[in-house]
XYZ file of C-alpha atoms in Angstrom:
220
model
C 8.622 -9.129 17.253
C 5.300 -10.555 18.454
C 3.122 -10.274 15.349
C -0.050 -11.220 17.237
C 0.324 -8.339 19.669
C 1.377 -5.861 16.996
C -1.533 -6.761 14.756
C -4.003 -5.893 17.522
C -2.554 -2.377 17.645
C -3.181 -1.819 13.959
C -6.568 -3.473 13.375
C -8.653 -1.772 10.656
C -10.917 0.966 11.948
C -14.471 -0.206 12.447
C -15.923 2.425 10.105
C -14.163 0.767 7.177
C -14.820 -2.857 8.058
C -17.632 -3.428 5.559
C -15.624 -2.001 2.689
C -12.599 -4.000 3.711
C -14.624 -7.212 3.748
C -15.880 -6.444 0.233
C -12.304 -6.124 -0.984
C -11.299 -9.343 0.734
C -14.178 -11.168 -0.944
C -13.009 -9.801 -4.303
C -9.514 -11.082 -3.602
C -10.949 -14.443 -2.607
C -12.682 -14.734 -5.958
C -9.916 -13.347 -8.161
C -6.798 -14.669 -6.460
C -8.093 -17.730 -4.658
C -7.519 -16.487 -1.128
C -8.424 -18.811 1.723
C -11.811 -18.155 3.275
C -11.727 -15.442 5.933
C -13.696 -15.129 9.130
C -16.873 -13.056 8.787
C -17.706 -10.125 11.037
C -16.411 -6.643 11.735
C -12.908 -7.835 12.623
C -12.500 -10.048 9.549
C -9.561 -8.114 8.138
C -7.629 -8.634 11.359
C -7.771 -12.423 10.990
C -5.521 -12.600 7.919
C -2.479 -14.756 8.538
C 0.414 -12.288 8.554
C 2.680 -15.020 7.227
C 0.634 -15.417 4.055
C 1.202 -13.645 0.755
C -0.844 -13.902 -2.429
C 1.089 -14.640 -5.609
C -0.633 -13.300 -8.717
C -0.286 -16.089 -11.251
C -0.229 -15.315 -14.070
C 1.093 -11.821 -13.317
C -1.505 -9.089 -13.826
C -0.551 -6.446 -16.377
C -1.451 -3.090 -14.862
C -3.135 -0.260 -16.709
C -1.075 2.858 -17.261
C -1.737 5.745 -14.897
C -0.317 9.179 -14.209
C -0.319 11.050 -10.904
C 1.628 13.990 -9.452
C 4.859 13.235 -7.628
C 6.201 14.955 -4.522
C 7.998 17.519 -6.680
C 4.781 18.557 -8.417
C 5.665 16.761 -11.651
C 3.563 14.170 -13.505
C 4.783 10.623 -13.087
C 3.386 7.565 -14.846
C 3.592 3.882 -14.059
C 5.629 3.450 -17.233
C 8.227 5.870 -15.824
C 8.908 3.310 -13.111
C 9.550 0.438 -15.482
C 12.977 -1.120 -15.479
C 12.910 -1.629 -11.714
C 10.621 -3.610 -9.411
C 8.160 -1.475 -7.456
C 7.044 -1.948 -3.862
C 3.806 0.013 -3.523
C 1.490 1.087 -0.713
C -1.690 3.202 -0.678
C -2.096 5.392 2.410
C -2.306 8.994 3.637
C -0.036 11.379 5.485
C -2.360 11.879 8.474
C -2.441 8.126 9.111
C -1.469 7.516 12.752
C -0.268 3.935 12.626
C -0.485 1.598 9.617
C 1.047 3.930 7.028
C 4.119 4.976 9.022
C 4.635 1.373 10.107
C 4.535 0.236 6.481
C 6.905 2.919 5.211
C 9.274 2.158 8.070
C 9.191 -1.443 6.889
C 9.928 -0.266 3.329
C 12.975 1.561 4.667
C 14.199 -1.605 6.350
C 13.537 -3.693 3.228
C 15.697 -1.277 1.267
C 18.464 -1.546 3.850
C 18.239 -5.331 3.837
C 18.711 -5.319 0.065
C 22.042 -3.562 0.516
C 23.504 -2.232 -2.713
C 20.487 -3.586 -4.612
C 18.155 -1.315 -2.656
C 18.671 1.406 -5.241
C 17.417 -0.970 -7.928
C 13.888 -0.867 -6.490
C 11.255 1.883 -6.575
C 9.509 2.310 -3.228
C 6.228 4.109 -3.894
C 3.559 5.669 -1.670
C 0.238 6.697 -3.275
C -2.015 8.980 -1.236
C -5.708 8.154 -0.883
C -6.345 11.616 0.595
C -5.799 13.984 -2.306
C -7.825 16.737 -0.623
C -5.154 17.221 2.035
C -2.105 15.473 0.633
C -0.570 18.086 -1.629
C 2.743 17.304 -3.329
C 4.467 19.342 -0.626
C 2.781 17.354 2.151
C 3.620 14.054 0.486
C 7.235 15.122 -0.001
C 7.650 16.041 3.656
C 6.049 12.750 4.651
C 7.982 10.274 2.522
C 11.294 12.019 3.168
C 10.914 11.179 6.857
C 11.534 7.592 5.806
C 13.831 7.894 2.791
C 14.458 10.857 0.461
C 14.532 8.459 -2.492
C 11.036 7.107 -1.871
C 8.479 8.146 -4.492
C 5.327 9.877 -3.245
C 2.331 10.311 -5.535
C -0.939 12.169 -5.142
C -3.989 13.046 -7.208
C -7.715 13.534 -6.894
C -9.623 10.869 -5.022
C -11.445 9.967 -8.243
C -8.124 9.439 -10.019
C -6.802 7.235 -7.257
C -10.029 5.222 -7.082
C -9.727 4.520 -10.802
C -6.139 3.355 -10.346
C -7.035 1.378 -7.257
C -9.339 -0.911 -9.185
C -6.338 -2.853 -10.453
C -5.143 -3.304 -6.874
C -8.470 -4.053 -5.151
C -7.993 -0.864 -3.130
C -10.797 0.477 -0.947
C -10.750 3.793 0.899
C -13.387 5.936 2.533
C -13.449 9.017 4.731
C -14.363 8.459 8.362
C -15.223 11.347 10.668
C -12.841 11.659 13.578
C -14.552 11.747 16.946
C -14.873 15.262 18.344
C -13.840 17.003 15.099
C -16.931 17.913 13.058
C -15.044 20.150 10.626
C -14.457 19.011 7.052
C -10.741 18.644 7.744
C -11.332 16.567 10.849
C -11.519 13.161 9.250
C -9.489 10.031 8.934
C -9.418 7.617 5.994
C -10.244 3.936 6.246
C -8.294 2.025 3.624
C -7.025 -1.377 2.658
C -3.547 -2.069 3.958
C -1.989 -4.369 1.372
C 1.504 -3.894 -0.046
C 2.017 -4.681 -3.727
C 5.080 -5.949 -5.577
C 5.205 -5.002 -9.261
C 7.854 -6.370 -11.585
C 10.110 -4.281 -13.823
C 7.714 -4.752 -16.735
C 4.757 -3.234 -14.902
C 2.869 -6.398 -13.907
C 1.501 -7.111 -10.439
C 3.277 -10.136 -8.973
C 2.540 -10.354 -5.252
C 0.150 -8.926 -2.647
C 1.234 -8.849 0.998
C -0.989 -8.331 4.043
C -0.071 -5.697 6.603
C 2.883 -6.799 8.721
C 3.977 -9.529 6.352
C 7.565 -10.426 7.302
C 9.977 -8.122 5.546
C 12.268 -11.095 4.893
C 9.546 -12.433 2.631
C 9.464 -9.200 0.641
C 13.244 -9.067 0.402
C 13.385 -12.615 -0.920
C 10.723 -11.916 -3.557
C 12.393 -8.692 -4.668
C 15.765 -10.398 -4.932
C 14.108 -13.040 -7.080
C 12.871 -10.356 -9.475
C 16.247 -8.622 -9.531
C 18.063 -11.808 -10.487
C 15.517 -13.208 -12.946
């Protein structure tokens, strides 16, 4: 797979570039990321081979959202297994389905150990992403994937621990309230079985890298 060509297909939407740059600056300060190129396309210049190890691991605050079956689910309910987490939305045309398809392949690559990992999708579009919508979405990729939704305020509060940014962007030619997209950060997060953030991956990070890190957590 040519990662350079693929990345150009999934560059962050221009409407969210400023917010994305803010998040990248925060990561630079907190996690010691290498300096990134300035400008509207800054987020697209991240080296897809690079991951950010959180050292020491960051203990995450407890949170509760609604799962795809309409039941409350907390971060603590996921403890005992590593978690691979992504924030997105069901109307996302490219990055979100590409990421969840990668999650599916990561699970397959783990073989029998795939069931020892929680693969979690958190919606950043609570206005449209009902539990039913999230359920239909995640089950396209794997019926065992966990889908969570809540109000945008709830998700913003949770997202602070993950340096998550998201913002509505009007879709061209659709002035109605429902005719919008959502600009959002595109990182994937690896959480250990104790509920601490261990690794942050950029969009299109090699799945082999994720598999290796997960296997390390499963055997430690």
